[in-house]
């Protein structure tokens, strides 16, 4: 017999909150009860679009008599406080990355959540990409042999607003952190060292705020295998995301995804469709898939597939990578 529907509150009704609201409303095992946002009009708009009600206060959104779980999609600087509130209320929590931009504070909050014993998951949604998950299964099967080299590509189509970049924590913490997580997930190993080189090539204002828009991060795994991640904020050809794993017995990849599969043949020329115009169009299905995995864990009373500790470890790599970027020196990663 199916468990009762999971009653959710959504915290945050901005762009990503509205994406999650759509996933919550569409999931057959979810009852989206309410939406809270600092802007009541925004909460009311998202609520009305998805059959929920706007929460008038955080107390209402975190009321364990009304909700079983919260989806924390508010601004980064509120994630830690909302996680702590969920733990104190005894309700499950799915949270956008990062837990907090300050790693020490994030560790304190995770310890508090773990002591409370609530189910909690970081929304590293790229793990739930269909092709990435297929690649993971190939790696886990052992058919590639011993891993020697992992190549990951993260290339965005356009530079985010400078005002966003100022508070993002930098490219390593904001963009590349997803791929630090993918590296850990694919290999089943925690990198021990990182060396990063980067440049600001698309806009001089990126350098003015101490950030980069083009970088290469090299990670060393405990057994000596290497991971290379190239991250670019601005391309002229669309959103490009690729994962490749080279082993002693073969290679497998989750390749770049085109917007369509149509190819036109005219005389000696073949014209194919290009890549997705933006990152969201490419990764949109993964948000619903990540939510579904969290709900399944709640229904089965099993641990969520991406733990808060996974979030901390990816963030620890990002911290060491940021230090390497600014010092020009390889850095040992401390978890």
mmCIF file of C-alpha atoms in Angstrom:
data_model
loop_
_atom_site.group_PDB
_atom_site.id
_atom_site.type_symbol
_atom_site.label_atom_id
_atom_site.label_comp_id
_atom_site.label_asym_id
_atom_site.label_seq_id
_atom_site.Cartn_x
_atom_site.Cartn_y
_atom_site.Cartn_z
ATOM 1 C CA UNK A 1 0.000 0.000 0.000
ATOM 2 C CA UNK A 2 1.348 3.408 -0.984
ATOM 3 C CA UNK A 3 2.358 5.762 1.808
ATOM 4 C CA UNK A 4 0.355 8.983 2.188
ATOM 5 C CA UNK A 5 1.445 11.909 0.054
ATOM 6 C CA UNK A 6 4.399 13.903 1.353
ATOM 7 C CA UNK A 7 3.245 17.378 2.400
ATOM 8 C CA UNK A 8 5.779 19.988 1.262
ATOM 9 C CA UNK A 9 6.432 23.658 1.901
ATOM 10 C CA UNK A 10 8.533 25.507 -0.651
ATOM 11 C CA UNK A 11 10.846 28.190 0.734
ATOM 12 C CA UNK A 12 11.734 30.700 -1.959
ATOM 13 C CA UNK A 13 9.656 31.749 -4.962
ATOM 14 C CA UNK A 14 12.309 33.216 -7.249
ATOM 15 C CA UNK A 15 13.392 31.655 -10.539
ATOM 16 C CA UNK A 16 14.698 28.375 -9.143
ATOM 17 C CA UNK A 17 11.869 28.263 -6.587
ATOM 18 C CA UNK A 18 9.329 28.471 -9.390
ATOM 19 C CA UNK A 19 11.109 25.601 -11.159
ATOM 20 C CA UNK A 20 10.889 23.471 -8.039
ATOM 21 C CA UNK A 21 7.245 24.470 -7.521
ATOM 22 C CA UNK A 22 6.436 23.005 -10.917
ATOM 23 C CA UNK A 23 8.206 19.745 -10.036
ATOM 24 C CA UNK A 24 6.511 19.552 -6.641
ATOM 25 C CA UNK A 25 3.061 20.157 -8.100
ATOM 26 C CA UNK A 26 3.592 17.545 -10.827
ATOM 27 C CA UNK A 27 4.825 14.754 -8.553
ATOM 28 C CA UNK A 28 2.009 12.296 -7.729
ATOM 29 C CA UNK A 29 3.414 11.617 -4.269
ATOM 30 C CA UNK A 30 3.652 15.275 -3.228
ATOM 31 C CA UNK A 31 1.079 17.628 -1.773
ATOM 32 C CA UNK A 32 2.502 21.144 -2.196
ATOM 33 C CA UNK A 33 0.871 22.806 0.779
ATOM 34 C CA UNK A 34 2.392 26.282 0.838
ATOM 35 C CA UNK A 35 5.016 28.639 -0.553
ATOM 36 C CA UNK A 36 6.954 31.169 1.501
ATOM 37 C CA UNK A 37 8.988 34.082 0.177
ATOM 38 C CA UNK A 38 10.176 37.368 1.635
ATOM 39 C CA UNK A 39 8.131 38.956 -1.148
ATOM 40 C CA UNK A 40 4.494 38.020 -0.385
ATOM 41 C CA UNK A 41 3.384 38.892 -3.909
ATOM 42 C CA UNK A 42 5.896 36.478 -5.395
ATOM 43 C CA UNK A 43 4.799 33.729 -3.008
ATOM 44 C CA UNK A 44 1.175 34.382 -3.896
ATOM 45 C CA UNK A 45 1.903 34.199 -7.614
ATOM 46 C CA UNK A 46 3.753 30.868 -7.429
ATOM 47 C CA UNK A 47 1.167 29.437 -5.021
ATOM 48 C CA UNK A 48 -1.726 30.346 -7.292
ATOM 49 C CA UNK A 49 0.014 28.796 -10.302
ATOM 50 C CA UNK A 50 0.405 25.431 -8.573
ATOM 51 C CA UNK A 51 -2.612 25.011 -6.319
ATOM 52 C CA UNK A 52 -0.876 25.866 -3.053
ATOM 53 C CA UNK A 53 -1.369 28.678 -0.575
ATOM 54 C CA UNK A 54 1.077 31.439 0.320
ATOM 55 C CA UNK A 55 2.547 31.030 3.794
ATOM 56 C CA UNK A 56 2.321 34.198 5.856
ATOM 57 C CA UNK A 57 5.351 33.358 7.999
ATOM 58 C CA UNK A 58 8.239 30.949 8.362
ATOM 59 C CA UNK A 59 6.490 29.498 11.395
ATOM 60 C CA UNK A 60 3.618 28.454 9.155
ATOM 61 C CA UNK A 61 5.946 27.003 6.503
ATOM 62 C CA UNK A 62 7.889 24.960 9.066
ATOM 63 C CA UNK A 63 4.853 23.746 11.026
ATOM 64 C CA UNK A 64 5.239 19.962 11.467
ATOM 65 C CA UNK A 65 1.490 19.629 11.924
ATOM 66 C CA UNK A 66 1.037 20.936 8.371
ATOM 67 C CA UNK A 67 4.102 19.772 6.422
ATOM 68 C CA UNK A 68 6.385 16.733 6.333
ATOM 69 C CA UNK A 69 9.206 18.313 4.353
ATOM 70 C CA UNK A 70 10.544 21.624 3.096
ATOM 71 C CA UNK A 71 12.285 22.412 -0.161
ATOM 72 C CA UNK A 72 14.748 25.218 0.573
ATOM 73 C CA UNK A 73 15.210 27.261 -2.602
ATOM 74 C CA UNK A 74 15.701 30.684 -1.064
ATOM 75 C CA UNK A 75 18.805 32.893 -1.287
ATOM 76 C CA UNK A 76 22.120 31.262 -0.398
ATOM 77 C CA UNK A 77 22.570 33.261 2.785
ATOM 78 C CA UNK A 78 19.385 31.715 4.237
ATOM 79 C CA UNK A 79 20.039 28.029 3.532
ATOM 80 C CA UNK A 80 21.809 27.267 6.814
ATOM 81 C CA UNK A 81 19.189 28.970 8.995
ATOM 82 C CA UNK A 82 16.343 27.191 7.206
ATOM 83 C CA UNK A 83 18.087 23.821 7.521
ATOM 84 C CA UNK A 84 18.500 24.410 11.244
ATOM 85 C CA UNK A 85 14.822 25.373 11.543
ATOM 86 C CA UNK A 86 13.781 22.198 9.716
ATOM 87 C CA UNK A 87 15.905 20.110 12.078
ATOM 88 C CA UNK A 88 14.376 21.791 15.112
ATOM 89 C CA UNK A 89 10.872 21.206 13.727
ATOM 90 C CA UNK A 90 11.623 17.552 12.958
ATOM 91 C CA UNK A 91 10.735 17.787 9.269
ATOM 92 C CA UNK A 92 12.709 16.572 6.246
ATOM 93 C CA UNK A 93 14.639 19.033 4.089
ATOM 94 C CA UNK A 94 15.811 19.192 0.476
ATOM 95 C CA UNK A 95 18.154 22.159 0.032
ATOM 96 C CA UNK A 96 19.780 23.935 -2.874
ATOM 97 C CA UNK A 97 23.565 24.124 -2.788
ATOM 98 C CA UNK A 98 25.526 25.407 -0.971
ATOM 99 C CA UNK A 99 24.551 24.756 2.636
ATOM 100 C CA UNK A 100 26.386 27.980 3.485
ATOM 101 C CA UNK A 101 29.199 29.896 1.786
ATOM 102 C CA UNK A 102 31.220 29.631 5.003
ATOM 103 C CA UNK A 103 32.423 26.035 5.231
ATOM 104 C CA UNK A 104 32.917 26.076 9.006
ATOM 105 C CA UNK A 105 29.361 27.342 9.521
ATOM 106 C CA UNK A 106 28.058 24.749 7.065
ATOM 107 C CA UNK A 107 29.755 21.989 9.076
ATOM 108 C CA UNK A 108 28.142 23.233 12.286
ATOM 109 C CA UNK A 109 24.702 23.229 10.692
ATOM 110 C CA UNK A 110 25.175 19.746 9.247
ATOM 111 C CA UNK A 111 26.175 18.438 12.677
ATOM 112 C CA UNK A 112 23.011 20.019 14.122
ATOM 113 C CA UNK A 113 20.837 18.438 11.412
ATOM 114 C CA UNK A 114 22.446 15.033 11.848
ATOM 115 C CA UNK A 115 21.931 15.188 15.617
ATOM 116 C CA UNK A 116 18.228 15.880 15.007
ATOM 117 C CA UNK A 117 18.018 12.843 12.728
ATOM 118 C CA UNK A 118 15.850 14.349 9.992
ATOM 119 C CA UNK A 119 16.174 13.167 6.368
ATOM 120 C CA UNK A 120 18.120 15.845 4.479
ATOM 121 C CA UNK A 121 19.504 16.060 0.957
ATOM 122 C CA UNK A 122 21.513 18.554 -1.106
ATOM 123 C CA UNK A 123 20.027 19.143 -4.566
ATOM 124 C CA UNK A 124 23.047 18.152 -6.677
ATOM 125 C CA UNK A 125 20.643 17.569 -9.531
ATOM 126 C CA UNK A 126 23.216 16.693 -12.181
ATOM 127 C CA UNK A 127 23.662 13.272 -10.594
ATOM 128 C CA UNK A 128 20.141 12.559 -11.846
ATOM 129 C CA UNK A 129 20.812 13.333 -15.496
ATOM 130 C CA UNK A 130 19.845 10.216 -17.492
ATOM 131 C CA UNK A 131 23.130 9.912 -19.390
ATOM 132 C CA UNK A 132 25.313 10.838 -16.418
ATOM 133 C CA UNK A 133 23.575 8.135 -14.372
ATOM 134 C CA UNK A 134 24.175 5.616 -17.190
ATOM 135 C CA UNK A 135 27.869 6.547 -17.176
ATOM 136 C CA UNK A 136 27.981 6.007 -13.417
ATOM 137 C CA UNK A 137 26.526 2.522 -13.852
ATOM 138 C CA UNK A 138 29.200 1.670 -16.434
ATOM 139 C CA UNK A 139 31.965 2.874 -14.116
ATOM 140 C CA UNK A 140 30.530 0.935 -11.179
ATOM 141 C CA UNK A 141 30.295 -2.243 -13.250
ATOM 142 C CA UNK A 142 34.071 -2.349 -13.527
ATOM 143 C CA UNK A 143 34.088 -2.801 -17.292
ATOM 144 C CA UNK A 144 36.366 0.213 -17.773
ATOM 145 C CA UNK A 145 38.971 -1.235 -15.437
ATOM 146 C CA UNK A 146 40.971 1.015 -13.144
ATOM 147 C CA UNK A 147 40.126 4.697 -13.567
ATOM 148 C CA UNK A 148 43.057 6.730 -14.902
ATOM 149 C CA UNK A 149 41.568 10.023 -16.107
ATOM 150 C CA UNK A 150 38.231 11.791 -15.790
ATOM 151 C CA UNK A 151 37.461 14.758 -18.060
ATOM 152 C CA UNK A 152 34.514 17.011 -17.167
ATOM 153 C CA UNK A 153 33.279 20.028 -19.126
ATOM 154 C CA UNK A 154 31.042 22.831 -17.844
ATOM 155 C CA UNK A 155 30.590 25.644 -20.369
ATOM 156 C CA UNK A 156 27.781 28.156 -19.993
ATOM 157 C CA UNK A 157 26.392 30.237 -22.869
ATOM 158 C CA UNK A 158 26.389 33.654 -21.224
ATOM 159 C CA UNK A 159 27.991 35.472 -18.333
ATOM 160 C CA UNK A 160 25.632 35.865 -15.347
ATOM 161 C CA UNK A 161 25.006 39.453 -14.166
ATOM 162 C CA UNK A 162 27.978 40.984 -12.389
ATOM 163 C CA UNK A 163 25.769 41.725 -9.375
ATOM 164 C CA UNK A 164 25.088 37.985 -9.106
ATOM 165 C CA UNK A 165 28.759 37.093 -9.488
ATOM 166 C CA UNK A 166 29.668 39.469 -6.658
ATOM 167 C CA UNK A 167 27.725 37.352 -4.153
ATOM 168 C CA UNK A 168 28.129 33.923 -5.790
ATOM 169 C CA UNK A 169 31.339 32.968 -3.994
ATOM 170 C CA UNK A 170 33.293 32.739 -7.256
ATOM 171 C CA UNK A 171 33.376 30.284 -10.133
ATOM 172 C CA UNK A 172 34.755 27.384 -8.072
ATOM 173 C CA UNK A 173 32.015 27.642 -5.438
ATOM 174 C CA UNK A 174 29.162 28.523 -7.767
ATOM 175 C CA UNK A 175 29.686 26.705 -11.082
ATOM 176 C CA UNK A 176 32.482 24.161 -10.764
ATOM 177 C CA UNK A 177 31.238 22.815 -7.408
ATOM 178 C CA UNK A 178 28.619 20.739 -9.282
ATOM 179 C CA UNK A 179 31.455 19.034 -11.130
ATOM 180 C CA UNK A 180 33.530 18.540 -8.014
ATOM 181 C CA UNK A 181 30.518 16.586 -6.768
ATOM 182 C CA UNK A 182 30.245 14.671 -10.038
ATOM 183 C CA UNK A 183 33.942 13.761 -9.822
ATOM 184 C CA UNK A 184 33.450 12.297 -6.333
ATOM 185 C CA UNK A 185 30.266 10.513 -7.374
ATOM 186 C CA UNK A 186 31.656 8.999 -10.570
ATOM 187 C CA UNK A 187 34.915 7.782 -9.063
ATOM 188 C CA UNK A 188 33.732 6.934 -5.559
ATOM 189 C CA UNK A 189 36.823 8.700 -4.221
ATOM 190 C CA UNK A 190 37.598 11.960 -2.452
ATOM 191 C CA UNK A 191 40.278 13.986 -4.270
ATOM 192 C CA UNK A 192 43.341 14.759 -2.164
ATOM 193 C CA UNK A 193 44.842 17.673 -4.102
ATOM 194 C CA UNK A 194 43.659 20.397 -6.478
ATOM 195 C CA UNK A 195 45.438 22.849 -8.768
ATOM 196 C CA UNK A 196 43.496 25.572 -10.598
ATOM 197 C CA UNK A 197 44.394 28.099 -13.275
ATOM 198 C CA UNK A 198 41.896 30.710 -14.423
ATOM 199 C CA UNK A 199 41.396 33.908 -16.388
ATOM 200 C CA UNK A 200 38.752 36.582 -16.885
ATOM 201 C CA UNK A 201 38.310 36.700 -20.657
ATOM 202 C CA UNK A 202 34.712 37.654 -21.415
ATOM 203 C CA UNK A 203 34.361 40.830 -19.332
ATOM 204 C CA UNK A 204 37.031 42.855 -17.479
ATOM 205 C CA UNK A 205 34.580 43.449 -14.630
ATOM 206 C CA UNK A 206 34.930 39.771 -13.668
ATOM 207 C CA UNK A 207 38.592 40.382 -12.823
ATOM 208 C CA UNK A 208 37.651 43.576 -10.989
ATOM 209 C CA UNK A 209 35.605 41.529 -8.487
ATOM 210 C CA UNK A 210 38.389 38.979 -8.060
ATOM 211 C CA UNK A 211 36.751 36.201 -10.070
ATOM 212 C CA UNK A 212 37.402 34.305 -13.310
ATOM 213 C CA UNK A 213 35.143 33.127 -16.123
ATOM 214 C CA UNK A 214 37.444 30.533 -17.691
ATOM 215 C CA UNK A 215 39.314 27.933 -15.646
ATOM 216 C CA UNK A 216 40.896 24.506 -15.554
ATOM 217 C CA UNK A 217 40.943 22.534 -12.310
ATOM 218 C CA UNK A 218 43.064 19.410 -11.946
ATOM 219 C CA UNK A 219 42.312 17.020 -9.093
ATOM 220 C CA UNK A 220 44.452 14.140 -7.891
ATOM 221 C CA UNK A 221 42.638 11.096 -6.500
ATOM 222 C CA UNK A 222 44.107 8.949 -3.687
ATOM 223 C CA UNK A 223 45.404 6.280 -6.078
ATOM 224 C CA UNK A 224 47.010 8.795 -8.430
ATOM 225 C CA UNK A 225 44.239 9.036 -11.045
ATOM 226 C CA UNK A 226 43.510 12.537 -12.317
ATOM 227 C CA UNK A 227 40.371 14.578 -12.905
ATOM 228 C CA UNK A 228 40.366 17.627 -15.175
ATOM 229 C CA UNK A 229 37.454 20.079 -15.178
ATOM 230 C CA UNK A 230 37.192 22.968 -17.631
ATOM 231 C CA UNK A 231 34.665 25.628 -16.648
ATOM 232 C CA UNK A 232 33.642 28.509 -18.895
ATOM 233 C CA UNK A 233 31.041 31.174 -18.171
ATOM 234 C CA UNK A 234 30.553 32.377 -21.763
ATOM 235 C CA UNK A 235 30.577 30.487 -25.058
ATOM 236 C CA UNK A 236 29.457 31.418 -28.537
ATOM 237 C CA UNK A 237 27.698 28.134 -29.266
ATOM 238 C CA UNK A 238 25.305 27.249 -26.422
ATOM 239 C CA UNK A 239 25.463 25.212 -23.216
ATOM 240 C CA UNK A 240 28.032 22.413 -23.257
ATOM 241 C CA UNK A 241 28.250 19.746 -20.540
ATOM 242 C CA UNK A 242 30.232 16.511 -20.977
ATOM 243 C CA UNK A 243 31.617 13.763 -18.757
ATOM 244 C CA UNK A 244 34.262 11.239 -19.807
ATOM 245 C CA UNK A 245 35.900 8.439 -17.822
ATOM 246 C CA UNK A 246 39.041 6.718 -19.126
ATOM 247 C CA UNK A 247 39.997 3.406 -17.535
ATOM 248 C CA UNK A 248 42.606 0.737 -18.048
ATOM 249 C CA UNK A 249 40.161 -1.345 -20.109
ATOM 250 C CA UNK A 250 38.188 1.293 -21.990
ATOM 251 C CA UNK A 251 36.484 4.668 -22.032
ATOM 252 C CA UNK A 252 32.880 5.825 -21.640
ATOM 253 C CA UNK A 253 31.322 9.250 -21.924
ATOM 254 C CA UNK A 254 28.123 11.133 -21.339
ATOM 255 C CA UNK A 255 28.411 13.385 -24.367
ATOM 256 C CA UNK A 256 27.250 16.869 -25.211
ATOM 257 C CA UNK A 257 23.509 17.009 -25.755
ATOM 258 C CA UNK A 258 22.098 18.683 -28.847
ATOM 259 C CA UNK A 259 18.806 20.559 -28.866
ATOM 260 C CA UNK A 260 17.519 18.084 -31.453
ATOM 261 C CA UNK A 261 18.593 15.189 -33.648
ATOM 262 C CA UNK A 262 17.665 16.530 -37.076
ATOM 263 C CA UNK A 263 20.397 16.682 -39.721
ATOM 264 C CA UNK A 264 19.832 18.232 -43.160
ATOM 265 C CA UNK A 265 21.818 16.946 -46.133
ATOM 266 C CA UNK A 266 22.143 19.344 -49.061
ATOM 267 C CA UNK A 267 24.637 18.369 -51.733
ATOM 268 C CA UNK A 268 28.042 17.925 -50.041
ATOM 269 C CA UNK A 269 26.911 19.698 -46.856
ATOM 270 C CA UNK A 270 25.333 18.249 -43.718
ATOM 271 C CA UNK A 271 23.803 20.649 -41.175
ATOM 272 C CA UNK A 272 22.875 19.437 -37.699
ATOM 273 C CA UNK A 273 21.117 21.125 -34.807
ATOM 274 C CA UNK A 274 23.316 22.803 -32.240
ATOM 275 C CA UNK A 275 23.405 22.690 -28.459
ATOM 276 C CA UNK A 276 20.770 23.941 -26.052
ATOM 277 C CA UNK A 277 20.805 27.745 -25.907
ATOM 278 C CA UNK A 278 21.097 27.835 -22.104
ATOM 279 C CA UNK A 279 22.024 25.731 -19.104
ATOM 280 C CA UNK A 280 18.444 25.485 -17.891
ATOM 281 C CA UNK A 281 17.120 23.936 -21.086
ATOM 282 C CA UNK A 282 19.850 21.272 -20.814
ATOM 283 C CA UNK A 283 19.421 20.339 -17.144
ATOM 284 C CA UNK A 284 15.701 21.016 -16.586
ATOM 285 C CA UNK A 285 14.655 17.323 -16.381
ATOM 286 C CA UNK A 286 17.184 16.678 -13.612
ATOM 287 C CA UNK A 287 15.322 18.870 -11.122
ATOM 288 C CA UNK A 288 12.225 16.688 -11.214
ATOM 289 C CA UNK A 289 14.377 13.544 -11.117
ATOM 290 C CA UNK A 290 16.248 14.734 -8.009
ATOM 291 C CA UNK A 291 12.978 15.566 -6.254
ATOM 292 C CA UNK A 292 11.581 12.154 -7.178
ATOM 293 C CA UNK A 293 14.620 10.450 -5.628
ATOM 294 C CA UNK A 294 14.156 12.425 -2.406
ATOM 295 C CA UNK A 295 10.443 11.610 -2.223
ATOM 296 C CA UNK A 296 11.152 7.938 -2.848
ATOM 297 C CA UNK A 297 13.598 7.942 0.065
ATOM 298 C CA UNK A 298 10.992 9.560 2.317
ATOM 299 C CA UNK A 299 8.346 7.029 1.299
ATOM 300 C CA UNK A 300 10.684 4.088 1.840
ATOM 301 C CA UNK A 301 12.205 5.544 5.013
ATOM 302 C CA UNK A 302 15.690 5.146 3.534
ATOM 303 C CA UNK A 303 18.567 7.670 3.499
ATOM 304 C CA UNK A 304 18.391 10.268 0.696
ATOM 305 C CA UNK A 305 20.823 9.512 -2.146
ATOM 306 C CA UNK A 306 22.800 12.776 -1.805
ATOM 307 C CA UNK A 307 23.668 13.575 1.788
ATOM 308 C CA UNK A 308 24.592 16.838 3.455
ATOM 309 C CA UNK A 309 28.051 15.311 3.894
ATOM 310 C CA UNK A 310 28.271 15.063 0.105
ATOM 311 C CA UNK A 311 27.529 18.776 0.000
ATOM 312 C CA UNK A 312 30.260 19.511 2.542
ATOM 313 C CA UNK A 313 32.852 17.460 0.674
ATOM 314 C CA UNK A 314 32.154 19.147 -2.658
ATOM 315 C CA UNK A 315 32.342 22.488 -0.879
ATOM 316 C CA UNK A 316 35.675 21.563 0.750
ATOM 317 C CA UNK A 317 37.085 20.882 -2.726
ATOM 318 C CA UNK A 318 35.714 24.235 -3.908
ATOM 319 C CA UNK A 319 37.399 26.030 -1.001
ATOM 320 C CA UNK A 320 40.781 24.467 -1.757
ATOM 321 C CA UNK A 321 40.263 25.162 -5.465
ATOM 322 C CA UNK A 322 39.514 28.835 -4.783
ATOM 323 C CA UNK A 323 42.684 29.106 -2.716
ATOM 324 C CA UNK A 324 44.693 27.447 -5.490
ATOM 325 C CA UNK A 325 43.216 29.822 -8.056
ATOM 326 C CA UNK A 326 44.284 32.877 -6.068
ATOM 327 C CA UNK A 327 47.708 31.595 -5.004
ATOM 328 C CA UNK A 328 48.651 29.766 -8.175
ATOM 329 C CA UNK A 329 49.757 26.791 -6.075
ATOM 330 C CA UNK A 330 48.370 23.245 -5.703
ATOM 331 C CA UNK A 331 46.409 22.790 -2.501
ATOM 332 C CA UNK A 332 45.829 19.790 -0.285
ATOM 333 C CA UNK A 333 42.105 19.258 0.294
ATOM 334 C CA UNK A 334 41.006 19.066 3.926
ATOM 335 C CA UNK A 335 37.580 17.576 4.599
#
